[in-house]
Amino acid sequence: MANHSNFRVDAARLWDSLMEMAKIGGTPKGGCNRLTLTDLDKQGRELFIGWCEAAGLTVSVDGMGNLFARRPGQDGNLPPVMMGSHLDTQPTGGKFDGVLGVLGALEVMRTMNDLNIKTRHPVEIANWTNEEGSRYAPAMIASGVFAGAYTKDFAYAMTDRDGLRFGDELERIGFKGPEPVGKPVHAFFELHIEQGPILEDENIEIGVVTHGQGQRWYELTLTGFESHAGSTPMARRKDALLGAARVVELVNRIGLAHPPLAVSTVGMLTPYPGSRNVIPGSVFLTAEFRHPDDAVLETMNAALIEGVARICDAIGLEHDLKLVFSYAPVPFDPGCVAAVRRGAEAHGYSHRDIVSGAGHDACYLARVAPTAMIFTPCVDGVSHNEAEDIKPEWARAGTEVLMHAVLEKAEIVA
Ligand code: HGY
Ligand code: MN
Ligand code: MN
């Protein structure tokens, strides 16, 4: 195997691209608000496509808006080695969640061009639509359709809080592409910030991701009875917001009951009608659990169902509890994980094995191709926050390890 441990990337060029992309949907606090299928997402996609075409890559779009930028290999009939992530962000997201993986992959392509590297397999960058799941749930829907976890029609029918359909919005921004969703992939690698504190706390440059933890996402509607805040006696109320408050406490208690790895969160809570002198008649809220062991997720699920029923009985509320997203813990491919580890060692970067707390498109790609992830530290472990930040040297290290792993699987021929 050709020695390609000395390939350095152009860290300044990568950083410039990251900062340029961050201007699209940039927020006053220095973050990014580039929600999926918005005009800002369209602008980000178009900027990325321009860069890919300037690097001589051929861009294609599939029926879920997934973007693929292809660099030919010696044998065009072989399935590509793919690397990528997502350009969509949370509403108060950062500059690097997802974007580092897409633009790090572009930097790998640019460096391969600089060094005139030829590979046996084609190499492709992927930008997966709607990884975040903020505007449209479930998350990772487009890599999920690519991996056969959902149908395209299911995805097209998803609606956001304003009732806008995924399929219509994809068409509106001009990225409902002609390519079929799903194709053979030789191997997939995703570079991503850790979004947690472990690597920085331990002063480690590279996370060799062995697993993605499992997740369960819920939507819950509590229904009571709107009535006058001043003239309704306490004993005669059906206060949906009181119920929601107890559910928030329940969800937190369920997470705390499975230390040290379980996490539980209520992220959205919308009372109706939202008038200060009306007892809320209904509340919409979301809950989510995560853990590396599916049996623990099952126990948390049961505790939620029992707890919500008990709370509603006590107050006299109706409830509709829906599981909207669920996947079991994902082990990544040992061969690809070893390639990542070899990349860190070849470049002399400190590294440790780590389980991903966040979900990623790689968790679905692992169903259809040998897959692994590379983590970089992030400042104070902060992500899904406008203060999200990384050091340029971390971006360099992650991108060089990505390049090493991709070239190992794509096989250098010249
Ligand atoms: O929620 C997640 O883990 C990812 O950011 N979609
Ligand atoms: Mn992400
Ligand atoms: Mn995210």
Short mmCIF file of C-alpha atoms and ligand atoms in Angstrom, two decimals:
data_model
loop_
_atom_site.label_atom_id
_atom_site.label_comp_id
_atom_site.label_asym_id
_atom_site.label_seq_id
_atom_site.Cartn_x
_atom_site.Cartn_y
_atom_site.Cartn_z
CA MET A 1 0.00 0.00 0.00
CA ALA A 2 1.52 3.31 -1.08
CA ASN A 3 2.83 5.29 1.84
CA HIS A 4 0.47 8.20 2.04
CA SER A 5 1.05 9.19 5.61
CA ASN A 6 2.80 12.40 4.65
CA PHE A 7 -0.05 14.04 2.78
CA ARG A 8 -0.73 17.41 4.39
CA VAL A 9 -3.86 19.33 3.53
CA ASP A 10 -4.06 23.09 3.02
CA ALA A 11 -5.45 24.05 6.43
CA ALA A 12 -5.77 27.74 5.51
CA ARG A 13 -7.79 26.93 2.38
CA LEU A 14 -10.07 24.65 4.43
CA TRP A 15 -10.54 27.33 7.10
CA ASP A 16 -11.35 29.98 4.47
CA SER A 17 -14.03 27.71 2.98
CA LEU A 18 -15.51 27.04 6.43
CA MET A 19 -15.70 30.77 7.17
CA GLU A 20 -17.16 31.52 3.72
CA MET A 21 -19.91 28.91 4.17
CA ALA A 22 -20.60 30.24 7.69
CA LYS A 23 -21.64 33.60 6.21
CA ILE A 24 -24.72 31.93 4.69
CA GLY A 25 -27.26 32.05 7.53
CA GLY A 26 -24.66 33.62 9.82
CA THR A 27 -26.19 34.92 13.08
CA PRO A 28 -25.19 37.99 15.17
CA LYS A 29 -23.81 35.70 17.87
CA GLY A 30 -21.45 34.04 15.37
CA GLY A 31 -23.46 30.90 14.71
CA CYS A 32 -25.44 29.63 11.74
CA ASN A 33 -29.15 29.34 11.04
CA ARG A 34 -29.33 27.45 7.73
CA LEU A 35 -32.37 25.19 8.18
CA THR A 36 -32.88 22.43 5.66
CA LEU A 37 -34.74 23.23 2.40
CA THR A 38 -34.78 26.98 3.07
CA ASP A 39 -33.42 29.57 0.62
CA LEU A 40 -30.30 29.71 2.80
CA ASP A 41 -29.83 25.95 2.43
CA LYS A 42 -30.17 26.47 -1.33
CA GLN A 43 -27.48 29.18 -1.22
CA GLY A 44 -25.15 26.94 0.78
CA ARG A 45 -25.67 24.07 -1.65
CA GLU A 46 -24.97 26.32 -4.62
CA LEU A 47 -21.76 27.66 -3.06
CA PHE A 48 -20.62 24.09 -2.39
CA ILE A 49 -21.49 22.95 -5.92
CA GLY A 50 -19.49 25.85 -7.38
CA TRP A 51 -16.45 24.84 -5.33
CA CYS A 52 -16.83 21.18 -6.39
CA GLU A 53 -17.08 22.06 -10.07
CA ALA A 54 -14.03 24.36 -9.73
CA ALA A 55 -12.19 21.30 -8.36
CA GLY A 56 -13.17 19.33 -11.46
CA LEU A 57 -15.73 17.14 -9.68
CA THR A 58 -18.97 15.98 -11.32
CA VAL A 59 -22.02 16.84 -9.21
CA SER A 60 -25.25 14.81 -9.16
CA VAL A 61 -28.45 15.14 -7.10
CA ASP A 62 -30.78 12.32 -6.09
CA GLY A 63 -34.51 12.32 -5.35
CA MET A 64 -33.94 13.32 -1.71
CA GLY A 65 -31.71 16.26 -2.62
CA ASN A 66 -28.58 14.40 -1.54
CA LEU A 67 -25.62 15.94 -3.38
CA PHE A 68 -22.74 13.79 -4.68
CA ALA A 69 -19.48 15.25 -6.08
CA ARG A 70 -17.46 12.60 -7.91
CA ARG A 71 -13.75 12.36 -8.71
CA PRO A 72 -13.15 9.57 -11.25
CA GLY A 73 -11.11 6.49 -10.41
CA GLN A 74 -9.04 4.26 -12.65
CA ASP A 75 -11.99 1.83 -12.82
CA GLY A 76 -15.25 3.73 -13.16
CA ASN A 77 -17.26 0.56 -12.69
CA LEU A 78 -16.12 0.16 -9.11
CA PRO A 79 -18.37 1.61 -6.35
CA PRO A 80 -17.04 4.89 -4.95
CA VAL A 81 -15.38 5.48 -1.62
CA MET A 82 -17.62 8.16 -0.14
CA MET A 83 -16.95 10.84 2.48
CA GLY A 84 -19.29 13.55 3.67
CA SER A 85 -21.82 14.87 6.16
CA HIS A 86 -24.42 17.69 6.07
CA LEU A 87 -24.66 21.43 5.36
CA ASP A 88 -27.98 22.06 7.11
CA THR A 89 -27.82 23.50 10.62
CA GLN A 90 -29.90 23.90 13.76
CA PRO A 91 -31.71 27.27 14.16
CA THR A 92 -29.07 28.29 16.72
CA GLY A 93 -26.39 26.08 15.27
CA GLY A 94 -22.67 26.56 14.82
CA LYS A 95 -20.27 26.87 11.91
CA PHE A 96 -18.86 23.34 12.09
CA ASP A 97 -21.56 20.72 12.91
CA GLY A 98 -21.83 18.78 9.63
CA VAL A 99 -20.09 21.48 7.60
CA LEU A 100 -16.61 20.34 8.70
CA GLY A 101 -17.37 16.91 7.26
CA VAL A 102 -18.51 18.24 3.89
CA LEU A 103 -15.80 20.89 3.46
CA GLY A 104 -13.12 18.63 4.96
CA ALA A 105 -14.02 16.16 2.21
CA LEU A 106 -13.72 18.96 -0.36
CA GLU A 107 -10.26 19.78 1.02
CA VAL A 108 -9.29 16.12 0.55
CA MET A 109 -10.36 16.36 -3.10
CA ARG A 110 -8.51 19.65 -3.57
CA THR A 111 -5.36 18.11 -2.03
CA MET A 112 -5.67 15.00 -4.22
CA ASN A 113 -5.77 17.37 -7.21
CA ASP A 114 -2.73 19.32 -5.94
CA LEU A 115 -0.76 16.07 -5.56
CA ASN A 116 -2.20 14.58 -8.75
CA ILE A 117 -3.20 11.44 -6.88
CA LYS A 118 -4.98 8.73 -8.86
CA THR A 119 -7.11 6.07 -7.17
CA ARG A 120 -8.53 2.73 -8.32
CA HIS A 121 -12.00 3.46 -6.93
CA PRO A 122 -13.86 6.68 -7.73
CA VAL A 123 -14.11 9.00 -4.70
CA GLU A 124 -17.25 11.00 -3.90
CA ILE A 125 -18.31 13.70 -1.45
CA ALA A 126 -21.86 13.40 -0.08
CA ASN A 127 -23.99 16.20 1.36
CA TRP A 128 -27.02 14.57 3.02
CA THR A 129 -30.31 16.49 3.17
CA ASN A 130 -32.01 17.23 6.52
CA GLU A 131 -29.51 15.60 8.86
CA GLU A 132 -30.54 17.83 11.76
CA GLY A 133 -34.21 16.84 12.03
CA SER A 134 -34.98 20.30 13.41
CA ARG A 135 -37.39 21.53 10.71
CA TYR A 136 -38.47 18.04 9.63
CA ALA A 137 -38.38 15.05 11.99
CA PRO A 138 -37.08 12.40 11.94
CA ALA A 139 -33.46 13.46 11.59
CA MET A 140 -31.07 11.96 9.04
CA ILE A 141 -34.09 11.29 6.81
CA ALA A 142 -32.25 11.52 3.48
CA SER A 143 -29.42 9.18 4.43
CA GLY A 144 -32.18 7.04 5.95
CA VAL A 145 -34.01 6.82 2.61
CA PHE A 146 -30.64 6.16 0.88
CA ALA A 147 -30.11 3.23 3.31
CA GLY A 148 -33.65 1.90 2.87
CA ALA A 149 -34.88 2.82 6.36
CA TYR A 150 -37.71 4.98 4.98
CA THR A 151 -39.50 5.36 1.65
CA LYS A 152 -39.14 8.53 -0.41
CA ASP A 153 -42.92 9.02 -0.18
CA PHE A 154 -42.80 8.91 3.62
CA ALA A 155 -40.13 11.61 3.55
CA TYR A 156 -41.95 13.76 0.97
CA ALA A 157 -45.09 13.73 3.13
CA MET A 158 -43.31 15.06 6.26
CA THR A 159 -44.54 18.54 7.25
CA ASP A 160 -42.86 21.29 9.27
CA ARG A 161 -44.59 23.32 12.03
CA ASP A 162 -46.06 25.59 9.31
CA GLY A 163 -47.51 22.60 7.43
CA LEU A 164 -45.06 22.85 4.50
CA ARG A 165 -44.37 19.41 2.95
CA PHE A 166 -40.78 18.17 2.63
CA GLY A 167 -41.34 17.14 -1.00
CA ASP A 168 -42.74 20.55 -1.95
CA GLU A 169 -39.93 22.46 -0.24
CA LEU A 170 -37.31 20.21 -1.89
CA GLU A 171 -38.87 21.02 -5.27
CA ARG A 172 -39.17 24.72 -4.44
CA ILE A 173 -35.42 25.08 -3.82
CA GLY A 174 -34.70 23.14 -7.01
CA PHE A 175 -32.98 20.10 -5.46
CA LYS A 176 -35.45 17.30 -6.11
CA GLY A 177 -32.87 15.54 -8.24
CA PRO A 178 -33.28 12.92 -10.99
CA GLU A 179 -30.95 10.27 -9.56
CA PRO A 180 -32.40 7.22 -7.78
CA VAL A 181 -31.92 7.32 -4.00
CA GLY A 182 -29.42 4.62 -3.05
CA LYS A 183 -26.42 3.12 -4.85
CA PRO A 184 -23.45 0.82 -4.11
CA VAL A 185 -20.81 2.41 -1.85
CA HIS A 186 -17.41 0.78 -1.28
CA ALA A 187 -16.88 2.53 2.08
CA PHE A 188 -18.15 5.67 3.80
CA PHE A 189 -16.24 7.97 6.17
CA GLU A 190 -17.73 10.94 8.06
CA LEU A 191 -15.57 13.62 9.69
CA HIS A 192 -17.48 15.46 12.44
CA ILE A 193 -16.88 17.51 15.58
CA GLU A 194 -17.41 15.44 18.75
CA GLN A 195 -20.13 17.80 20.04
CA GLY A 196 -19.09 16.77 23.54
CA PRO A 197 -16.20 17.51 25.98
CA ILE A 198 -14.22 14.23 26.08
CA LEU A 199 -11.50 14.83 23.45
CA GLU A 200 -10.74 18.38 24.55
CA ASP A 201 -10.76 17.43 28.26
CA GLU A 202 -8.26 14.64 27.56
CA ASN A 203 -6.23 16.81 25.16
CA ILE A 204 -6.70 14.27 22.35
CA GLU A 205 -6.69 15.30 18.68
CA ILE A 206 -8.69 12.48 17.01
CA GLY A 207 -11.73 10.45 18.09
CA VAL A 208 -11.87 7.00 16.50
CA VAL A 209 -15.62 6.44 16.59
CA THR A 210 -16.52 2.79 17.20
CA HIS A 211 -20.31 3.13 17.67
CA GLY A 212 -23.20 5.56 17.37
CA GLN A 213 -25.58 5.37 20.35
CA GLY A 214 -29.23 4.45 19.88
CA GLN A 215 -31.98 7.05 19.96
CA ARG A 216 -35.77 7.28 20.57
CA TRP A 217 -37.63 10.51 19.64
CA TYR A 218 -41.23 11.15 20.81
CA GLU A 219 -43.98 13.69 20.14
CA LEU A 220 -46.58 14.15 22.88
CA THR A 221 -49.82 16.14 22.83
CA LEU A 222 -51.56 16.70 26.18
CA THR A 223 -55.18 17.82 26.00
CA GLY A 224 -57.08 19.41 28.92
CA PHE A 225 -59.57 22.31 28.82
CA GLU A 226 -59.03 26.01 28.15
CA SER A 227 -60.78 28.14 30.76
CA HIS A 228 -60.57 31.48 32.53
CA ALA A 229 -57.48 31.90 34.69
CA GLY A 230 -59.37 34.08 37.15
CA SER A 231 -62.70 32.37 37.63
CA THR A 232 -61.87 28.65 37.35
CA PRO A 233 -61.35 27.10 40.82
CA MET A 234 -58.10 25.13 41.16
CA ALA A 235 -60.00 21.86 41.76
CA ARG A 236 -61.92 22.21 38.49
CA ARG A 237 -59.00 22.76 36.14
CA LYS A 238 -57.67 20.48 33.39
CA ASP A 239 -54.38 22.32 33.01
CA ALA A 240 -52.37 20.82 30.11
CA LEU A 241 -49.32 22.95 30.94
CA LEU A 242 -49.25 21.62 34.51
CA GLY A 243 -49.19 18.14 32.96
CA ALA A 244 -46.40 19.14 30.58
CA ALA A 245 -44.34 20.51 33.45
CA ARG A 246 -44.62 17.15 35.24
CA VAL A 247 -43.67 15.33 32.02
CA VAL A 248 -40.53 17.48 31.71
CA GLU A 249 -39.57 16.42 35.25
CA LEU A 250 -40.43 12.76 34.42
CA VAL A 251 -38.22 12.75 31.28
CA ASN A 252 -35.31 14.20 33.26
CA ARG A 253 -35.79 11.60 36.03
CA ILE A 254 -35.79 8.75 33.48
CA GLY A 255 -32.45 9.96 32.10
CA LEU A 256 -30.94 10.25 35.56
CA ALA A 257 -32.09 6.72 36.40
CA HIS A 258 -29.53 5.13 34.03
CA PRO A 259 -26.16 6.70 34.79
CA PRO A 260 -23.58 7.40 33.47
CA LEU A 261 -24.45 7.19 29.76
CA ALA A 262 -28.21 7.75 29.42
CA VAL A 263 -29.39 11.17 28.27
CA SER A 264 -32.96 12.49 28.08
CA THR A 265 -34.26 15.81 26.81
CA VAL A 266 -37.45 17.78 26.23
CA GLY A 267 -36.51 20.16 23.42
CA MET A 268 -39.84 21.63 22.29
CA LEU A 269 -42.87 22.67 24.37
CA THR A 270 -45.73 24.73 22.91
CA PRO A 271 -48.78 25.55 25.06
CA TYR A 272 -52.09 26.45 23.39
CA PRO A 273 -53.59 29.05 23.16
CA GLY A 274 -50.57 30.76 24.76
CA SER A 275 -52.56 33.55 26.38
CA ARG A 276 -51.49 34.69 29.83
CA ASN A 277 -55.00 34.59 31.33
CA VAL A 278 -56.20 31.32 29.77
CA ILE A 279 -55.50 27.96 31.38
CA PRO A 280 -53.73 26.05 28.55
CA GLY A 281 -56.06 23.54 26.95
CA SER A 282 -53.33 21.65 25.12
CA VAL A 283 -49.55 21.38 24.92
CA PHE A 284 -47.31 19.89 22.20
CA LEU A 285 -43.94 18.69 23.42
CA THR A 286 -41.07 16.50 22.25
CA ALA A 287 -38.91 14.10 24.24
CA GLU A 288 -35.83 12.08 23.30
CA PHE A 289 -33.69 9.37 24.91
CA ARG A 290 -30.22 8.15 23.92
CA HIS A 291 -28.06 5.27 25.13
CA PRO A 292 -25.53 2.80 23.67
CA ASP A 293 -27.63 -0.19 24.92
CA ASP A 294 -31.02 -0.82 23.28
CA ALA A 295 -32.31 -2.71 26.34
CA VAL A 296 -31.86 0.45 28.43
CA LEU A 297 -33.71 2.49 25.78
CA GLU A 298 -36.54 -0.06 26.01
CA THR A 299 -36.68 0.41 29.82
CA MET A 300 -36.72 4.20 29.41
CA ASN A 301 -39.49 3.88 26.84
CA ALA A 302 -41.65 1.84 29.24
CA ALA A 303 -41.06 4.33 32.05
CA LEU A 304 -42.18 7.20 29.80
CA ILE A 305 -45.39 5.46 28.75
CA GLU A 306 -46.29 4.57 32.36
CA GLY A 307 -45.34 7.99 33.72
CA VAL A 308 -47.27 10.00 31.15
CA ALA A 309 -50.42 7.92 31.77
CA ARG A 310 -50.11 8.43 35.54
CA ILE A 311 -49.63 12.22 35.19
CA CYS A 312 -52.61 12.55 32.84
CA ASP A 313 -54.89 10.47 35.08
CA ALA A 314 -54.04 12.65 38.06
CA ILE A 315 -54.93 15.89 36.24
CA GLY A 316 -57.69 14.58 33.96
CA LEU A 317 -55.87 15.06 30.66
CA GLU A 318 -55.99 13.12 27.40
CA HIS A 319 -52.67 12.33 25.78
CA ASP A 320 -51.30 11.21 22.39
CA LEU A 321 -47.75 9.85 22.70
CA LYS A 322 -46.02 8.96 19.40
CA LEU A 323 -42.59 7.40 18.79
CA VAL A 324 -41.44 9.36 15.71
CA PHE A 325 -37.83 8.19 15.34
CA SER A 326 -35.94 5.23 16.65
CA TYR A 327 -32.77 3.43 15.86
CA ALA A 328 -30.71 0.91 17.73
CA PRO A 329 -27.06 1.52 18.66
CA VAL A 330 -24.82 1.25 15.57
CA PRO A 331 -21.45 -0.54 15.59
CA PHE A 332 -19.18 0.87 12.85
CA ASP A 333 -17.17 -1.40 10.52
CA PRO A 334 -14.02 -2.71 12.28
CA GLY A 335 -12.00 -2.50 9.05
CA CYS A 336 -12.94 1.15 8.51
CA VAL A 337 -12.44 1.96 12.19
CA ALA A 338 -8.95 0.44 11.93
CA ALA A 339 -8.26 2.57 8.83
CA VAL A 340 -9.13 5.68 10.85
CA ARG A 341 -6.86 4.54 13.68
CA ARG A 342 -4.01 3.92 11.18
CA GLY A 343 -4.57 7.41 9.78
CA ALA A 344 -4.16 9.00 13.21
CA GLU A 345 -1.06 6.90 13.93
CA ALA A 346 0.52 7.59 10.52
CA HIS A 347 0.20 11.33 11.11
CA GLY A 348 1.26 11.10 14.74
CA TYR A 349 -2.02 12.46 16.09
CA SER A 350 -3.12 11.46 19.59
CA HIS A 351 -6.32 9.41 19.43
CA ARG A 352 -8.79 7.37 21.47
CA ASP A 353 -11.80 5.22 20.73
CA ILE A 354 -15.11 6.96 21.43
CA VAL A 355 -18.88 6.34 21.12
CA SER A 356 -20.87 9.07 19.38
CA GLY A 357 -23.43 10.82 21.58
CA ALA A 358 -25.00 12.51 18.56
CA GLY A 359 -26.70 10.84 15.63
CA HIS A 360 -25.07 11.12 12.22
CA ASP A 361 -25.75 10.13 8.62
CA ALA A 362 -22.98 7.56 9.07
CA CYS A 363 -25.36 5.68 11.40
CA TYR A 364 -27.60 4.94 8.40
CA LEU A 365 -24.77 4.51 5.86
CA ALA A 366 -23.46 1.74 8.16
CA ARG A 367 -26.51 -0.31 7.08
CA VAL A 368 -25.41 -0.35 3.43
CA ALA A 369 -21.62 0.11 3.39
CA PRO A 370 -18.58 -0.38 5.62
CA THR A 371 -18.59 2.89 7.57
CA ALA A 372 -16.62 4.74 10.22
CA MET A 373 -16.33 8.26 11.65
CA ILE A 374 -13.55 10.59 12.67
CA PHE A 375 -14.13 13.08 15.50
CA THR A 376 -12.30 16.30 16.22
CA PRO A 377 -12.52 18.03 19.59
CA CYS A 378 -14.71 21.13 19.89
CA VAL A 379 -14.21 24.03 22.30
CA ASP A 380 -15.77 23.28 25.73
CA GLY A 381 -17.62 20.41 24.04
CA VAL A 382 -20.25 22.92 22.91
CA SER A 383 -22.48 22.26 19.87
CA HIS A 384 -26.06 23.03 18.78
CA ASN A 385 -25.16 26.47 20.11
CA GLU A 386 -23.98 29.58 18.26
CA ALA A 387 -20.78 29.55 20.32
CA GLU A 388 -19.70 26.22 18.73
CA ASP A 389 -16.00 26.48 17.88
CA ILE A 390 -12.95 24.43 16.89
CA LYS A 391 -9.24 25.17 16.46
CA PRO A 392 -7.90 25.23 12.87
CA GLU A 393 -5.31 22.61 13.83
CA TRP A 394 -8.12 20.25 14.88
CA ALA A 395 -9.77 20.76 11.47
CA ARG A 396 -6.43 19.98 9.80
CA ALA A 397 -5.87 16.82 11.87
CA GLY A 398 -9.37 15.47 11.23
CA THR A 399 -9.14 16.17 7.51
CA GLU A 400 -5.73 14.52 7.15
CA VAL A 401 -6.99 11.40 8.94
CA LEU A 402 -10.08 11.43 6.71
CA MET A 403 -7.80 11.63 3.66
CA HIS A 404 -5.63 8.77 4.90
CA ALA A 405 -8.61 6.47 5.51
CA VAL A 406 -10.30 7.34 2.20
CA LEU A 407 -7.11 6.78 0.19
CA GLU A 408 -6.51 3.46 1.92
CA LYS A 409 -9.95 2.23 0.80
CA ALA A 410 -9.85 3.91 -2.64
CA GLU A 411 -6.33 2.48 -3.31
CA ILE A 412 -3.76 4.87 -4.78
CA VAL A 413 -2.57 3.75 -8.23
CA ALA A 414 -0.33 6.71 -9.04
O1 HGY B 1 -29.66 15.00 17.02
C1 HGY B 1 -28.58 14.61 16.56
O2 HGY B 1 -27.92 13.78 17.13
C2 HGY B 1 -28.08 15.17 15.26
O3 HGY B 1 -27.60 16.46 15.51
N1 HGY B 1 -29.12 15.18 14.27
MN MN B 2 -24.18 16.86 12.64
MN MN B 3 -26.43 18.55 14.68
#
